[in-house]
C-alpha positions as CSV (number, residue, x, y, z in Angstrom):
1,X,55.1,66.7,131.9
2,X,57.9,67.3,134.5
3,X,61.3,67.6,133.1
4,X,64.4,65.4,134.7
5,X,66.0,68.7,136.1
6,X,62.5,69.3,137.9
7,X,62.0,65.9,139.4
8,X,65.8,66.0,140.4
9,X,65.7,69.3,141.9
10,X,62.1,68.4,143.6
11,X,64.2,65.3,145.0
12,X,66.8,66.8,146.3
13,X,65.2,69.0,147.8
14,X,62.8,66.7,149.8
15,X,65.5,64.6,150.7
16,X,67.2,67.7,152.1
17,X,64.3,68.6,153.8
18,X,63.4,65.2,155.1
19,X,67.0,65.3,156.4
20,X,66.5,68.8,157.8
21,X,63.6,67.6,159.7
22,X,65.0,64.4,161.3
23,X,68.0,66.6,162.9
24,X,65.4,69.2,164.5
25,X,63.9,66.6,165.7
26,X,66.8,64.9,167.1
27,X,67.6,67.6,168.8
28,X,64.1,68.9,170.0
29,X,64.6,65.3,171.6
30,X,67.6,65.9,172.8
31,X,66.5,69.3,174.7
32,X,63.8,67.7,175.8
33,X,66.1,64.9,177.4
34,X,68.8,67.4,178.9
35,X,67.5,71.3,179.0
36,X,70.5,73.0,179.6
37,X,73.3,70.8,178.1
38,X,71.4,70.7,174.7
39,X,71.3,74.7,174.7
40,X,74.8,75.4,175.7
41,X,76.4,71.9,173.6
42,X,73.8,71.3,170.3
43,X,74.3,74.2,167.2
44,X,73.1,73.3,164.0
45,X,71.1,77.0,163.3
46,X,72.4,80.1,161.0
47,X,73.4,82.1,164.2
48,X,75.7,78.9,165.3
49,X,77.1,79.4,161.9
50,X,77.5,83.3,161.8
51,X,79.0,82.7,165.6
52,X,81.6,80.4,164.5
53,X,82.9,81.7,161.2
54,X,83.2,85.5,163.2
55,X,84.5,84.1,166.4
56,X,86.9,81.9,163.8
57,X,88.3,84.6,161.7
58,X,90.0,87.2,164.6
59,X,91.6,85.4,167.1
60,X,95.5,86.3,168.1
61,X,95.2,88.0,164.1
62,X,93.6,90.7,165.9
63,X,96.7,91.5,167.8
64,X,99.0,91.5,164.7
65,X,97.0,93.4,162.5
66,X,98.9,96.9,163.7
67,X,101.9,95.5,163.0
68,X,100.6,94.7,159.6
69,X,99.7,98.5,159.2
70,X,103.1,100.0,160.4
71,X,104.6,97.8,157.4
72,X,101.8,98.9,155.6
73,X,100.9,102.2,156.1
74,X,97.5,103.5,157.0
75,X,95.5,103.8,153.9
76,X,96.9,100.7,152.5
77,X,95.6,98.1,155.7
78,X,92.4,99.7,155.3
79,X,91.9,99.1,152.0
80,X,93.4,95.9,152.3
81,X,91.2,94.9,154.7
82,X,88.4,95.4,153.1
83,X,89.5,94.1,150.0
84,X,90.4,90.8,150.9
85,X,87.5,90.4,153.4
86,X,85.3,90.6,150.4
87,X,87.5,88.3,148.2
88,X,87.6,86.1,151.1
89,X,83.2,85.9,151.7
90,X,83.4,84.9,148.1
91,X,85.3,82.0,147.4
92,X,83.9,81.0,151.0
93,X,80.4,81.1,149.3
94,X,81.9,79.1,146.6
95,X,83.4,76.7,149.0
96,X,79.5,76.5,150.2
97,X,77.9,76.1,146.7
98,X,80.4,73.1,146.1
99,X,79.3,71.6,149.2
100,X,75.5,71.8,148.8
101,X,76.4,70.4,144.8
102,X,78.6,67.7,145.9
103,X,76.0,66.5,149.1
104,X,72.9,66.7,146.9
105,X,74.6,64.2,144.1
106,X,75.4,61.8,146.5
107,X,71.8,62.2,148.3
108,X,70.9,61.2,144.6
109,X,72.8,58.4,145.4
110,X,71.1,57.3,148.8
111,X,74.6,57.9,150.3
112,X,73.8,59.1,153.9
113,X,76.1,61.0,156.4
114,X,74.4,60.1,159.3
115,X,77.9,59.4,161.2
116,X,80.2,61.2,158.8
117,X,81.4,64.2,158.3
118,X,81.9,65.8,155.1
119,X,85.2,67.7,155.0
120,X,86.3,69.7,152.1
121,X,88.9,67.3,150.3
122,X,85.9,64.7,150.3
123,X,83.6,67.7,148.3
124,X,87.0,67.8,145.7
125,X,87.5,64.1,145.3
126,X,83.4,63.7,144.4
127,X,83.2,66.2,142.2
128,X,86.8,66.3,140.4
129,X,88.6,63.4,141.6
130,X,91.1,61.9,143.5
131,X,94.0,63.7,142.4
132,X,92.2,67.3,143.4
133,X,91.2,65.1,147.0
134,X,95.3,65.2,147.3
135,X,95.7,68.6,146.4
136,X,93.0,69.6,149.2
137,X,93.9,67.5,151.5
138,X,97.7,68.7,151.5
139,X,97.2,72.7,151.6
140,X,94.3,72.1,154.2
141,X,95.7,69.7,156.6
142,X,98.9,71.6,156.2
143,X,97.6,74.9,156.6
144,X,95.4,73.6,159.8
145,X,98.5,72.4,161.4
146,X,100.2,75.4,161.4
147,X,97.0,77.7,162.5
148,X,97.2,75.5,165.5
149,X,100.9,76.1,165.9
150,X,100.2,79.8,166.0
151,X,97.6,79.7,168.3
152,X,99.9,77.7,171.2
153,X,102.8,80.6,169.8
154,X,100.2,83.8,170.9
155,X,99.2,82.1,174.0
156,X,102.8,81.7,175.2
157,X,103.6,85.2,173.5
158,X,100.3,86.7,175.6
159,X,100.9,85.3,179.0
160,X,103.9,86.6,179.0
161,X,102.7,89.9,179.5
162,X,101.0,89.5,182.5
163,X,103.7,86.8,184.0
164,X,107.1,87.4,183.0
165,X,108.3,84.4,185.8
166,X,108.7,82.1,183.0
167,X,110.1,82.3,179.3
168,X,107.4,81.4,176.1
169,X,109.1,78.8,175.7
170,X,107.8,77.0,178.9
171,X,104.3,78.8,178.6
172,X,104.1,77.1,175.3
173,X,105.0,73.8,176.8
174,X,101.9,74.8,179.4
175,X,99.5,75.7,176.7
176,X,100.4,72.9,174.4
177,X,99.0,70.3,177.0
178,X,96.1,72.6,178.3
179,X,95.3,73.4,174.3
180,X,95.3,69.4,174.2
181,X,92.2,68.6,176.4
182,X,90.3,69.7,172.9
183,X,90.2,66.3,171.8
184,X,86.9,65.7,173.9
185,X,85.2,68.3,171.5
186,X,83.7,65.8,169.3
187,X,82.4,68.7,166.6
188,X,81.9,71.5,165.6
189,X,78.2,71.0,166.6
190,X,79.3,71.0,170.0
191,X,81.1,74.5,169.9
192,X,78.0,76.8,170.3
193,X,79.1,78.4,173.6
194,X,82.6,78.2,172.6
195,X,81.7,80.4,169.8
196,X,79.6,82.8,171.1
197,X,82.1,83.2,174.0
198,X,84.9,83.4,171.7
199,X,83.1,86.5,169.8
200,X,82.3,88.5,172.9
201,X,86.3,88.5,173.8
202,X,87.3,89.1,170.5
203,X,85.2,92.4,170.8
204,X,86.1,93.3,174.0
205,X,89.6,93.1,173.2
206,X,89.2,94.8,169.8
207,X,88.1,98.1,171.5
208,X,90.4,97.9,174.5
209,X,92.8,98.0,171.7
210,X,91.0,101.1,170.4
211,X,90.4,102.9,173.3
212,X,93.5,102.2,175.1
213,X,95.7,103.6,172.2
214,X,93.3,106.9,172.1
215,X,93.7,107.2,175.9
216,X,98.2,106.5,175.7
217,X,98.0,108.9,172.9
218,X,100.7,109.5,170.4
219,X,104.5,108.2,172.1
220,X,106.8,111.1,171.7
221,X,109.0,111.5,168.4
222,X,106.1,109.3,166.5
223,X,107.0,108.5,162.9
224,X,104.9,106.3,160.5
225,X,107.3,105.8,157.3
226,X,105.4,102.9,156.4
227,X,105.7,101.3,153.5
228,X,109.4,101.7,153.4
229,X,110.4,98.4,151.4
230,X,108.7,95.7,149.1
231,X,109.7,93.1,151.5
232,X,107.3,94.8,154.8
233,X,104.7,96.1,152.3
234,X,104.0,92.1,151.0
235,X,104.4,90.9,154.3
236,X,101.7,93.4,156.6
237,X,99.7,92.5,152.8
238,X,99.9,88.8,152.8
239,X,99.4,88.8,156.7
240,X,95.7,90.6,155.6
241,X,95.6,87.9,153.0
242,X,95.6,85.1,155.8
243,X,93.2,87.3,158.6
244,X,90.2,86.8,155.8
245,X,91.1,83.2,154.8
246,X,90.2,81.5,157.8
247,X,87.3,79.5,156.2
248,X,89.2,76.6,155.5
249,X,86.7,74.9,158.5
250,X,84.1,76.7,156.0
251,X,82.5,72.7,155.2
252,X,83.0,71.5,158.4
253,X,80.7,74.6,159.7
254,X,77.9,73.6,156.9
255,X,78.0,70.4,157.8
256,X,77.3,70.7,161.8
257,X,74.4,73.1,160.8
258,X,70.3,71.7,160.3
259,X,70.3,73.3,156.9
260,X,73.6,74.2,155.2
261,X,72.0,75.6,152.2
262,X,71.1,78.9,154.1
263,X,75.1,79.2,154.8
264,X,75.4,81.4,151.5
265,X,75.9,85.0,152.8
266,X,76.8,83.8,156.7
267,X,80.5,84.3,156.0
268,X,80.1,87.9,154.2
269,X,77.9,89.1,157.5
270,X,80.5,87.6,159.5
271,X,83.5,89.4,158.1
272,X,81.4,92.9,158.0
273,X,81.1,92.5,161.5
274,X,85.1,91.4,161.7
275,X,85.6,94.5,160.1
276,X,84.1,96.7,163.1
277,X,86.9,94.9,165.1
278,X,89.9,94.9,162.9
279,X,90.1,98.5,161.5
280,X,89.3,100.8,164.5
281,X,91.8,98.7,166.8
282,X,95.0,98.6,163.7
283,X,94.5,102.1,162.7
284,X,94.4,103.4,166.6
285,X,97.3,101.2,167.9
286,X,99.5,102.2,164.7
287,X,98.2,105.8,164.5
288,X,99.7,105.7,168.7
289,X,102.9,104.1,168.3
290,X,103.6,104.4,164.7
291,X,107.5,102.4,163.6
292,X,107.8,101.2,167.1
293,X,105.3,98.6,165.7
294,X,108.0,97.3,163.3
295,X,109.7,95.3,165.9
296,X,106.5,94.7,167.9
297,X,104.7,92.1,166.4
298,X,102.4,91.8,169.3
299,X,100.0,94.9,170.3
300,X,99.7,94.1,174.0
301,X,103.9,94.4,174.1
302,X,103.4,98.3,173.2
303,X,100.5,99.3,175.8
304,X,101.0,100.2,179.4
305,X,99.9,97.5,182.1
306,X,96.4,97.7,183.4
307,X,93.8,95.9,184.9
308,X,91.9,96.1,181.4
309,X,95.2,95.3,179.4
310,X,95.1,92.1,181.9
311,X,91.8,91.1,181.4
312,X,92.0,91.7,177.4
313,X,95.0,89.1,177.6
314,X,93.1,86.4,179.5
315,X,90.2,86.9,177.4
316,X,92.3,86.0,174.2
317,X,94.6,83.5,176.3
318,X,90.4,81.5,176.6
319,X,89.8,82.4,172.9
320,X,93.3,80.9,171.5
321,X,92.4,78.1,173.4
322,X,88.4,78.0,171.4
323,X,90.5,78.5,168.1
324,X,93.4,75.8,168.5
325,X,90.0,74.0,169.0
326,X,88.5,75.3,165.2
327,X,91.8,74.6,163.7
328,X,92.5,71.1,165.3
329,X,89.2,69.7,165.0
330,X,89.2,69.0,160.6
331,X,92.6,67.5,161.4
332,X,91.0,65.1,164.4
333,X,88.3,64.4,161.6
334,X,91.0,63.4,159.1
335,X,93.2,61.2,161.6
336,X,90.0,59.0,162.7
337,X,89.3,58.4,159.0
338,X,93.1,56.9,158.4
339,X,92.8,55.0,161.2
340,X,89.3,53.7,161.5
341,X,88.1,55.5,164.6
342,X,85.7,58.3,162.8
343,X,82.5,56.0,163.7
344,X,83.1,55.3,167.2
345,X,80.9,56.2,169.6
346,X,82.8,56.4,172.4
347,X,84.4,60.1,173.4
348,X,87.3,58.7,175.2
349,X,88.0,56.1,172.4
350,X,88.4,59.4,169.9
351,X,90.1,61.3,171.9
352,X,92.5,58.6,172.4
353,X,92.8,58.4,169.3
354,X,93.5,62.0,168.2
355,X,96.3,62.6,170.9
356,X,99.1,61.8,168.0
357,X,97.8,64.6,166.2
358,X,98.6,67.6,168.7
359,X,102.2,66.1,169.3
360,X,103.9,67.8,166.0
361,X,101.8,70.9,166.5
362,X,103.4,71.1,170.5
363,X,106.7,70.5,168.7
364,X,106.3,73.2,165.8
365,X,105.3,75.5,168.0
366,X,108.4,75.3,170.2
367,X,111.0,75.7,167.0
368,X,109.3,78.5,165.3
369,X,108.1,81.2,168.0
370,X,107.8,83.7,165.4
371,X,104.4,85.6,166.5
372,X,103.9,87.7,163.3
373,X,106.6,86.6,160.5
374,X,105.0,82.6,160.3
375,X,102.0,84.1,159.8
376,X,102.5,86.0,156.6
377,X,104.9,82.8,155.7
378,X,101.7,81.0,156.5
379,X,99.1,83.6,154.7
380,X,101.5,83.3,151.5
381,X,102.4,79.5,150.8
382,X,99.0,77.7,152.4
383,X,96.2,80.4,152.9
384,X,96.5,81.4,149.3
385,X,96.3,78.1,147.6
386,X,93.7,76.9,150.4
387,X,91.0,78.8,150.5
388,X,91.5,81.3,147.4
389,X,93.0,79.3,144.5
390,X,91.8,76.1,145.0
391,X,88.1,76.8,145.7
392,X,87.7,79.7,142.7
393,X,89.6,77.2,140.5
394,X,87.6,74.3,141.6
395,X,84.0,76.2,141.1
396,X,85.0,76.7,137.6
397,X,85.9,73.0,136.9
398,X,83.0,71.9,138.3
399,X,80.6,74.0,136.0
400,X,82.6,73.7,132.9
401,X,80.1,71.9,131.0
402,X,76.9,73.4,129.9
403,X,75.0,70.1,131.5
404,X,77.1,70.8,134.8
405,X,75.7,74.5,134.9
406,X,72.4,73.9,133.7
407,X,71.6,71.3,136.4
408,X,73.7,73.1,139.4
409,X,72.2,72.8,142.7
410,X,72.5,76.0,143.7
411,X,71.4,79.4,141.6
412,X,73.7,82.1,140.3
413,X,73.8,84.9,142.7
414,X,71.3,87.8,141.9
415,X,74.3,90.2,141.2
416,X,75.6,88.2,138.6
417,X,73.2,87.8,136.1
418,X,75.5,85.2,133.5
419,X,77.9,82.4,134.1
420,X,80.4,84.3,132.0
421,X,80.5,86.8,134.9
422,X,81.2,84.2,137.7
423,X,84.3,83.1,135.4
424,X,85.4,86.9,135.2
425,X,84.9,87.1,139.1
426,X,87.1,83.7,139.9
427,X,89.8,84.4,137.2
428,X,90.8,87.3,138.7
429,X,91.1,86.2,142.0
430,X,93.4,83.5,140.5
431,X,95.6,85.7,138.7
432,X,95.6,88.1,142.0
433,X,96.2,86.0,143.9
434,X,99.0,83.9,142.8
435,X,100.6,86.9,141.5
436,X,100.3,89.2,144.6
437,X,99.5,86.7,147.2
438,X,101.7,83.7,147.0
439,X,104.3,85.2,144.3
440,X,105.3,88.5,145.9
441,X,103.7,87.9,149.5
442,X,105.5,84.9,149.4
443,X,109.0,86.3,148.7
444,X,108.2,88.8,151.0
445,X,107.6,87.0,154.3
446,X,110.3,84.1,153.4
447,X,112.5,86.9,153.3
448,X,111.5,88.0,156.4
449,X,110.9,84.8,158.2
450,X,114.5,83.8,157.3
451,X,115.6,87.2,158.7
452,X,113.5,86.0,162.0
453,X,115.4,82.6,162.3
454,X,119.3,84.3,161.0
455,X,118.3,86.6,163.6
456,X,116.7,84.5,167.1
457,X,117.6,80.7,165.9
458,X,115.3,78.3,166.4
459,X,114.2,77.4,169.6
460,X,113.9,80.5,170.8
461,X,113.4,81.1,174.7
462,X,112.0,83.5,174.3
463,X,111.2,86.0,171.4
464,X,111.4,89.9,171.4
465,X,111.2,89.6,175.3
466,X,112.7,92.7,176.8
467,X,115.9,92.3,179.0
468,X,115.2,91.7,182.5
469,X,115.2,94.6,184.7
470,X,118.6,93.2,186.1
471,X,120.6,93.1,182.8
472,X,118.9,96.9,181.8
473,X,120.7,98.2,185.4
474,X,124.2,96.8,184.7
């Protein structure tokens, strides 16, 4: 005799493998159809995955991560970093086995998603209900809207370095409508070469970081006093906090890709390859210019102007531009399902209809030009609830019940051998993180975002710009 659990697991998994076929061969039809535009526009595979959560975690983060250690100090960014970029690879697995759970009871229910797109506040109403849909869909759109606003913010604050004609505050104006033209990106299926692009910049500009400091060398009279206060050691932490919490696209991902159950230890590679990036470039530029860093939130505003400082900044300028995309794109997703317009066929029609969305973004970005400060603000209030709190908290929920555990859709992991353990794991990322993340981080970087704003005002025309050459003469 088969037992229920059997047949249901034997059912759920052919429906996810009848599924699983029907999309490769959509698309083996659709490469047949257009060659070229199906390889560069159609990414459903686990490389289109591990492309897109690496290229999505260091964008402009990369250039603030020095910064970070000069409030830090040396040993503690390192360890940080690593820290948190394991924390972070977990509770985006979890985010992953609550997607595969959620999607295989409503296959159970002949639901299909044929022309839908699961998002993650659509995994929290199905499994816990509406009032955890609310939660999610708060923190996450909120948190979404503001990692846009920081990517038109760094491309203002990185063009400035190679073209000092105009103030940010008019080359955020510039980027805001160039940053808009993602509307026509109708998913994140269609972000293959974006990602892959996006990566390769990232790296480049990662070791120009590196190699550049190396070559400067160490500015005359360095110091590194970091950490000199609570307030800048919670800050540089809870800007760390934020660089490994950029799955909150984590679902959408799993959803653009053939077979989202092989997602499970994508965003772990990702991040050990993030971390080839993001430690050599911090420790070089902070181990060159040491304090100086404090009021330089910015790495390219400390290192002399080249032809390969130039090209790092365009590269990043193109990447912002991919990662306003990564960040905008759940938010597009949400808008056409409040007013009717996910469905639609039509390109034009949806991108129409997501314009309203990039409006407050533009706005936002133009009152708070704070490069580094709004992102630890950011880190502490959203990034913590978002993709730490919520998702360990929500995994626990879930699985409460011994039925619940005993008929999950997805196995323990193999270095865990008891559920008891997983509850260990996810409480203490709770306690951590609302004690240290969003309590103390979040004192700390209100502190010093309100210190930014007593300080520049809002509206600023430009923030920590040097004085023109003409006012330094006088």
């Amino acid at each position: 005799m088969i037992s229920e659990k059997q047949a249901d697991e034997e059912m759920v998994s052919s429906l996810n493998e009848s599924e699983s076929q029907e999309k490769e061969e959509q698309i083996k039809q659709d490469d047949s159809k257009f060659g070229l535009k199906s390889l560069l526009w159609h990414g459903g595979s686990v490389y289109d995955a591990w492309f897109s959560c690496a290229s999505n975690q260091v964008a402009q983060v990369l250039l603030t991560l020095p910064y970070s250690f000069s409030q830090l100090g040396m040993l503690s960014g390192i360890i940080f970093q690593i820290f948190y970029g394991i924390m972070g690879s977990w509770t985006a697995y979890l985010i992953s086995v609550l997607y595969v759970e959620y999607r295989s009871r409503k296959e159970k229910e002949n639901v299909s998603f044929k022309n839908h797109v699961i998002q993650w506040f659509e995994v929290l109403d199905g499994l816990l209900g509406p009032y955890w849909k609310a939660v999610g869909l708060a923190f996450n759109c909120t948190f979404l809207l503001f990692g846009s606003v920081i990517q038109l913010i760094a491309c203002a604050s990185n063009i400035y370095y190679i073209n000092d004609n105009l103030d940010k505050r008019t080359w955020t104006y510039i980027f805001g409508a160039c940053c808009a033209t993602t509307v026509f990106i109708p998913s994140f299926h269609n972000y293959r070469l974006w990602s892959f692009l996006g990566l390769g910049m990232t790296t480049y500009t990662a070791w120009y970081l590196t190699i550049a400091a190396f070559v400067h060398g160490q500015v005359d009279g360095v110091t590194h006093s970091g950490p000199s206060t609570l307030v800048l050691y919670f800050t540089g932490a809870t800007n760390i906090l934020y660089t490994f919490g950029g799955h909150a696209v984590t679902v959408e991902i799993m959803h653009a890709m053939w077979k989202p159950q092989k997602f499970k230890s994508i965003y772990l590679l990702a991040t050990l390859y993030v971390f080839t990036l993001t430690i050599p470039s911090a420790a070089a530029v902070y181990w060159a210019f040491g304090d100086q860093l404090l009021t330089h939130s910015n790495a390219f505003s400390l290192l002399p102007r080249s032809r390969w400082r130039d090209v790092a900044v365009i590269l990043m300028l193109i990447h912002q531009f991919i990662t306003f995309g990564f960040a905008c794109t759940p938010l597009y997703f949400v808008w056409e399902k409040v007013v009717g317009m996910h469905d639609t066929k039509s390109i034009c029609l949806r991108a129409l209809a997501r314009l309203p969305v990039v409006i407050p973004i533009w706005f936002l970005a133009i009152i708070f030009p704070f490069f580094g400060p709004i992102n630890s603000a950011v880190g502490a209030l959203l990034v913590s609830f978002t993709v730490y709190i919520i998702p360990a908290l929500a995994h626990m929920l879930t699985y409460r019940s011994a039925s619940a555990r005993q008929n999950s859709a997805e196995k323990l992991p193999f270095f865990l051998p008891s559920w008891t353990a997983m509850y260990v794991v996810n409480t203490f990322i709770l306690v951590w993180v609302l004690v240290v993340g969003f309590g103390l981080g979040g004192w700390a970087s209100m502190t010093n975002f309100i210190k930014q704003v007593d300080t520049f005002g809002l509206f600023a025309k430009c923030y920590q710009c040097p004085p023109p050459a003409s006012a330094t003469a006088h």
